[in-house]
Coordinates of C-alpha atoms and ligand atoms in Angstrom, one line a residue:
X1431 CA -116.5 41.4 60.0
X1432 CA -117.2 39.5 56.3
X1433 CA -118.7 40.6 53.6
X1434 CA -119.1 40.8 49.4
X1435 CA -116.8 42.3 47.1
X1436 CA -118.3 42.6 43.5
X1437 CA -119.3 45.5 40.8
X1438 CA -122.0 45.8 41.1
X1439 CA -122.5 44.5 44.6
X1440 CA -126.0 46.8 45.4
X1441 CA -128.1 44.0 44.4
X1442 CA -126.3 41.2 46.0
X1443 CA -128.6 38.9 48.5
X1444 CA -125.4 38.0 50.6
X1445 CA -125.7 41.1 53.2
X1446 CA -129.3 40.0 53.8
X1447 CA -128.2 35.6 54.0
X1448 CA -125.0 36.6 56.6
X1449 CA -127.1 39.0 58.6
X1450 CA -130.1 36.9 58.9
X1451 CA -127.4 34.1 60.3
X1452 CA -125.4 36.5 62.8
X1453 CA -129.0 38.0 64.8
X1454 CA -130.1 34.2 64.6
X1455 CA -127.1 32.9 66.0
X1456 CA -127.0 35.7 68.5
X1457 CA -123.4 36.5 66.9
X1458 CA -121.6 39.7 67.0
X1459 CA -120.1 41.2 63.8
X1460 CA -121.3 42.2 60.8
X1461 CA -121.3 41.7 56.8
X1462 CA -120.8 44.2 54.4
X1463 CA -121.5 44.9 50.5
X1464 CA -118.1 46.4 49.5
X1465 CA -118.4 47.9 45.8
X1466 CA -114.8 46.9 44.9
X1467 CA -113.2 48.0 40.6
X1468 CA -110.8 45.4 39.2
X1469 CA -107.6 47.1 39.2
X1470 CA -108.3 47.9 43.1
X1471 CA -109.4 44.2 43.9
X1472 CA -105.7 42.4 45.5
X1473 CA -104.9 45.1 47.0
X1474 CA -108.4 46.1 48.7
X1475 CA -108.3 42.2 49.9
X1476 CA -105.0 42.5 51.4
X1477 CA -106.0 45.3 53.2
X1478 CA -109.3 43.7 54.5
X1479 CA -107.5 41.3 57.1
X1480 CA -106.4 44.2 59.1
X1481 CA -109.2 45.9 59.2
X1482 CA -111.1 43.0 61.1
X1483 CA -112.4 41.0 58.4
X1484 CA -112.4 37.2 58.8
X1485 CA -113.3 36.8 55.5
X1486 CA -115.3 38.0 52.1
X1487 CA -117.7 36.7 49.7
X1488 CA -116.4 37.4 46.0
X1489 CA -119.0 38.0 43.1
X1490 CA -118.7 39.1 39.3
X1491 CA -115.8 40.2 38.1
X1492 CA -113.7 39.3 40.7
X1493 CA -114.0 35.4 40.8
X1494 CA -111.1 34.8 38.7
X1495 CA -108.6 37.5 40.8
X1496 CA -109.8 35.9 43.7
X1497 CA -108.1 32.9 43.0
X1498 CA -104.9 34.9 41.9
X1499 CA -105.1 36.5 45.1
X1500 CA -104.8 33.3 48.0
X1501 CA -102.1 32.1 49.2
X1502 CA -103.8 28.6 49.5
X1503 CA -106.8 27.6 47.0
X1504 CA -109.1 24.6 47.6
X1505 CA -108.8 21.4 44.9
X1506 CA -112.6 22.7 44.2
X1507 CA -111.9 26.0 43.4
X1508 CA -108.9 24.8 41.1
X1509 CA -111.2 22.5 39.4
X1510 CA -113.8 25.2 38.6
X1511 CA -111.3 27.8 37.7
X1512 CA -112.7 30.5 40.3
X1513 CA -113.7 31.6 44.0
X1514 CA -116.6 32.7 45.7
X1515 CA -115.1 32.7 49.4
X1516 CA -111.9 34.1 51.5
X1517 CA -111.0 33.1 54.6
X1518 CA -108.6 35.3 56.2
X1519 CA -106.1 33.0 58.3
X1520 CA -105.0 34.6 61.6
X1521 CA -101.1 33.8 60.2
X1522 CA -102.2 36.7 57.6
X1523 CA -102.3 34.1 54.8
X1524 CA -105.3 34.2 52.1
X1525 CA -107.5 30.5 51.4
X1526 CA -110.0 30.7 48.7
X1527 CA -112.9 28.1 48.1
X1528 CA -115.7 27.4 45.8
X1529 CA -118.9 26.6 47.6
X1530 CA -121.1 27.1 44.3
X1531 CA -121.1 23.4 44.0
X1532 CA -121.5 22.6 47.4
X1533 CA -124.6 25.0 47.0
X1534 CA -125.9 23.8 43.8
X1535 CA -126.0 19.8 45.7
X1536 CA -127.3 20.8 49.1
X1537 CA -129.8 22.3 47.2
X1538 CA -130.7 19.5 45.3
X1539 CA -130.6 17.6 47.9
X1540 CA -132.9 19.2 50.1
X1541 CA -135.4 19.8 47.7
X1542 CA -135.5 16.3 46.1
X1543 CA -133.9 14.3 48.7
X1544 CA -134.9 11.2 46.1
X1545 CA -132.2 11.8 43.3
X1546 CA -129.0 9.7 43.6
X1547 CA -126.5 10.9 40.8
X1548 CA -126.4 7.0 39.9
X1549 CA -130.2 7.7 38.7
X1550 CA -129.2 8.4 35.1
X1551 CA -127.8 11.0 32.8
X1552 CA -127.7 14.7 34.0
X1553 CA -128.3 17.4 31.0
X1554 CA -127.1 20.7 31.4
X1555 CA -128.2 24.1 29.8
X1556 CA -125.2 26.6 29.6
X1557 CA -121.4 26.2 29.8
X1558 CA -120.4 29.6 32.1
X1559 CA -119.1 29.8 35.2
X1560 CA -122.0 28.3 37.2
X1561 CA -121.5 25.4 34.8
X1562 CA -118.4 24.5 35.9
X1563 CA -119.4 24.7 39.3
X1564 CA -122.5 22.5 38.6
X1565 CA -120.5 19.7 35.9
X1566 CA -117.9 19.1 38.4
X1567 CA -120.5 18.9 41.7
X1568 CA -122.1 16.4 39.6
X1569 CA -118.9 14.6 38.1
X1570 CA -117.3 14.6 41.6
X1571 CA -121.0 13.2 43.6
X1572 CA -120.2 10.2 40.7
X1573 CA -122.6 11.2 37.9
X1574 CA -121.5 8.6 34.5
X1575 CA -123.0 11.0 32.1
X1576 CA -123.5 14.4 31.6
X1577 CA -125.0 15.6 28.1
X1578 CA -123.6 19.5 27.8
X1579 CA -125.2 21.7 25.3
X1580 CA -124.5 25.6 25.0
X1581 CA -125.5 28.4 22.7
X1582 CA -121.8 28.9 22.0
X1583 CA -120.2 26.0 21.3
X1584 CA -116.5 26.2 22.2
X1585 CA -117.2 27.3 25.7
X1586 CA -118.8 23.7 26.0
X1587 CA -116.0 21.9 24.6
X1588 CA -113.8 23.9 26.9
X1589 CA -115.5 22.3 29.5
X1590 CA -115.4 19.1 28.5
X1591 CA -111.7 18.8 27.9
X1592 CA -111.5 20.5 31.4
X1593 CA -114.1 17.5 32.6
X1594 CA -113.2 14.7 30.2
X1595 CA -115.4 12.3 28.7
X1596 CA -118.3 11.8 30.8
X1597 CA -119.3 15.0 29.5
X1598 CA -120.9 14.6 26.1
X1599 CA -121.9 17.7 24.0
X1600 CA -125.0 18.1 21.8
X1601 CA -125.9 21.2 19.8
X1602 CA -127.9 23.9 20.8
X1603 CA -130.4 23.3 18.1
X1604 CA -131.0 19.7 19.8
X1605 CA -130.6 20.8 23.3
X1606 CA -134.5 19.6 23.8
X1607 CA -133.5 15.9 23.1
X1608 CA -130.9 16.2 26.4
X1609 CA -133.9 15.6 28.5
X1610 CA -135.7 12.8 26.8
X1611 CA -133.4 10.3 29.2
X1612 CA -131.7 12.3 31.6
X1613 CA -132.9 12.0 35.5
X1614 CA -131.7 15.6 36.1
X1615 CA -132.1 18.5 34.5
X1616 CA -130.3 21.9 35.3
X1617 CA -130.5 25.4 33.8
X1618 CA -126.8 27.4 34.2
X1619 CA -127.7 30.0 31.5
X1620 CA -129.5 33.8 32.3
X1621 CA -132.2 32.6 30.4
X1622 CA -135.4 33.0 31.7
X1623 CA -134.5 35.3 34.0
X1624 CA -136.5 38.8 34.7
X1625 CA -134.9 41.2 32.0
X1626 CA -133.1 38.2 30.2
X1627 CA -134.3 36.1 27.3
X1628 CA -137.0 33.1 27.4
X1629 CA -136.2 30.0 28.0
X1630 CA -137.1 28.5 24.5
X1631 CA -135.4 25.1 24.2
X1632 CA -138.4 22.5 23.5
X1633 CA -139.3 19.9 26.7
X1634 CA -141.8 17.8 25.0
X1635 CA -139.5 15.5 26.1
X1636 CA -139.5 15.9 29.8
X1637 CA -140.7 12.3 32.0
X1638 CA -143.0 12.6 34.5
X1639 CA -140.2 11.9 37.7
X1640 CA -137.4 13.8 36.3
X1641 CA -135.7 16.4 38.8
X1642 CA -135.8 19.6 37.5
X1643 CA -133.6 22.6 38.3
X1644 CA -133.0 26.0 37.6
X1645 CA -130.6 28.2 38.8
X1646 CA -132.5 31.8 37.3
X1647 CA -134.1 32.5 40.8
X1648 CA -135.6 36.2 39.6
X1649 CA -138.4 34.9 39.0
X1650 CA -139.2 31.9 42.0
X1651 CA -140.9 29.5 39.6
X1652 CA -139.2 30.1 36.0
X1653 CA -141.4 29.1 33.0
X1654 CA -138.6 26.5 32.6
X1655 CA -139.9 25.5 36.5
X1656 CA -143.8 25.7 35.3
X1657 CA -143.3 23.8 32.5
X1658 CA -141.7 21.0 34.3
X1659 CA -144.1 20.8 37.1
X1660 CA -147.0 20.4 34.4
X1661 CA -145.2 17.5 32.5
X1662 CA -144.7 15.9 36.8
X1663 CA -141.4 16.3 37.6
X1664 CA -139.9 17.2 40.8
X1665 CA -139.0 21.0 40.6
X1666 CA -136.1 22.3 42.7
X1667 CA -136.2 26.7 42.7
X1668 CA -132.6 28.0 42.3
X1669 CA -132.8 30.6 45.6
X1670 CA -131.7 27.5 48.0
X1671 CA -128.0 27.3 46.0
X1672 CA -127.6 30.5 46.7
X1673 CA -128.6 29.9 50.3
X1674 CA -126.5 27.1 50.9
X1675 CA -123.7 28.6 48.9
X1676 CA -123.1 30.7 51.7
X1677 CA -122.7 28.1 54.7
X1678 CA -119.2 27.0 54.0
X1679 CA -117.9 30.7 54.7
X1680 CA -120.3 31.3 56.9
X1681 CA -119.4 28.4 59.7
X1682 CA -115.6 29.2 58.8
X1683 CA -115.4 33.0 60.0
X1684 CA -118.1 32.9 62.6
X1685 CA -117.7 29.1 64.3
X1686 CA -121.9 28.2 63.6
X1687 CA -122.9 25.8 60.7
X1688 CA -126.4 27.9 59.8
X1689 CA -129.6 25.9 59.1
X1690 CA -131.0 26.5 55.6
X1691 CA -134.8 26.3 56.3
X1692 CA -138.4 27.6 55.1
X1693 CA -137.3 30.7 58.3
X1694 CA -134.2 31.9 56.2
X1695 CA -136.2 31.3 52.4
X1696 CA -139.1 33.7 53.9
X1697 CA -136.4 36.4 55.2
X1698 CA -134.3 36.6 52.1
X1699 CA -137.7 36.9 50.0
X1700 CA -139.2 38.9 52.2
Ligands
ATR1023 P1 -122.6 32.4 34.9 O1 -121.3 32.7 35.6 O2 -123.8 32.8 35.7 O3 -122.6 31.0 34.3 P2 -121.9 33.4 32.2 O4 -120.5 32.8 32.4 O5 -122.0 34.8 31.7 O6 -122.6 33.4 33.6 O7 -122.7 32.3 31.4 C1 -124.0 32.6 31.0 C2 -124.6 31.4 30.3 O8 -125.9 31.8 29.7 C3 -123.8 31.0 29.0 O9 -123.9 29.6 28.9 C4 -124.5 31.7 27.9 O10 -124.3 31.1 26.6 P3 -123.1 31.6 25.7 O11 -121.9 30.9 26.2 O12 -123.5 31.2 24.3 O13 -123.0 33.1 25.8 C5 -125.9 31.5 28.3 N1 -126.8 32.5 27.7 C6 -126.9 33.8 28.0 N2 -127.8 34.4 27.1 C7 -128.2 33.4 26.3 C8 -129.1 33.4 25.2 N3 -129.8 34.5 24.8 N4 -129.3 32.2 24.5 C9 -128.6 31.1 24.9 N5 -127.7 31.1 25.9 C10 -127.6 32.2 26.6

């Protein structure tokens, strides 16, 4: 047994990814959405283990507890300041990881297999908790620059004293000029997302070439998306991260490395 623990957890994809893997792989077992409130989270995890769990996925709020939780936490989840994944050790000891950036590069990496982080500067939109997960992905696959700009400013500079200096801020007023040089561009923030604000920062400045990424995935193709494809750049959609997000766990509590394919993209949309 795996499964999610969030609130709210009724509109998490995860159930759907794991499931899909376990009748692929011809796996027995099963993965659960488990509505879970904060003050209940520790001690519902502790309980998990011996109840047959091998491990859970952790979503909003609990990302933060989840760390507090483990017994053991990856260098990657200490970096980002949260976890997305338990394993459940057979000694009864907790491990939390953070495969959000392992999830945001496979991604990238699948969908433009052409970008090297040693292609140029890498902009980011947004400084929350995807953010982090993305900045030190890029930091850690040896990007020299990453230009940082956020509504709120302070969240951004928390970053960067997390990240240090290869992370340059701009103001949000100027966030259009990040992408005049950069060879990536990401999207971390809600924006443009069904429900959520528009995207409004100006991309006159986009270059044909660019990669372009978002990870809003409600809508497929973002206006952010449409607009890059019309100016030629390569356009990465942001359901894949959350697709290869969940292979890490995955291979951990079941023994298979899944495949991430067109096969999985359909089922999960479908
Ligand atoms: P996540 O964990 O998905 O990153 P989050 O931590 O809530 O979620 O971060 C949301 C991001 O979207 C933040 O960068 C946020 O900007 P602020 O730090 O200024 O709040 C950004 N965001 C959300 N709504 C926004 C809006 N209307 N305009 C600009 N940025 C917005």
């Amino acid at each position: 047994m795996a499964g999610v623990l969030g609130n709210a957890v009724a509109h998490s994809k995860s159930p759907k990814l794991h499931r899909h893997w376990l009748q692929r792989y011809n796996l027995r077992g099963d993965y659960v959405p488990l509505h879970v409130n904060e003050a209940d989270f520790s001690q519902v995890v502790r309980t998990l283990p011996k109840m047959g769990f091998v491990g859970a996925n952790v979503t909003i709020p609990h990302k933060i507890a989840a760390l507090e939780v483990a017994d053991q936490v990856s260098d990657r989840a200490i970096l980002i300041g949260a976890a997305n994944t338990l394993i459940f050790r057979g000694d009864g000891s907790i491990y939390a990881d953070n495969t959000d950036g392992y999830g945001f590069l496979a991604n990238l990496r699948q969908g433009a297999p052409g970008w090297a982080a040693s292609d140029g500067p890498c902009a980011v939109f947004g400084a929350g908790g995807a953010a982090r997960a993305v900045i030190s992905s890029l930091l850690e696959s040896g990007a020299e620059k990453i230009y940082l700009s956020n509504r709120t400013r302070p969240k951004a500079e928390a970053l960067k004293s997390d990240f240090g200096s290869r992370v340059q801020i701009i103001e949000w007023v100027q966030a259009g000029n990040m992408v005049e040089d950069a060879a990536l561009v990401v999207n971390t923030t809600s924006l443009g997302m069904v429900g959520a604000a528009e995207f409004r920062v100006p991309l006159d400045g986009l270059r044909r070439g660019t990669v372009v990424t978002d990870l809003v995935y409600n809508p497929l193709r973002t206006p952010l998306l449409q607009q890059a494809d019309q100016a030629g750049c390569i356009t990465v959609d942001g359901l894949g991260m959350l697709l290869h997000q969940g292979v890490p766990g995955f291979e951990r509590w079941f023994g298979v490395r899944p495949e991430v394919d067109d096969a999985l993209r359909a089922a999960i949309l479908g």
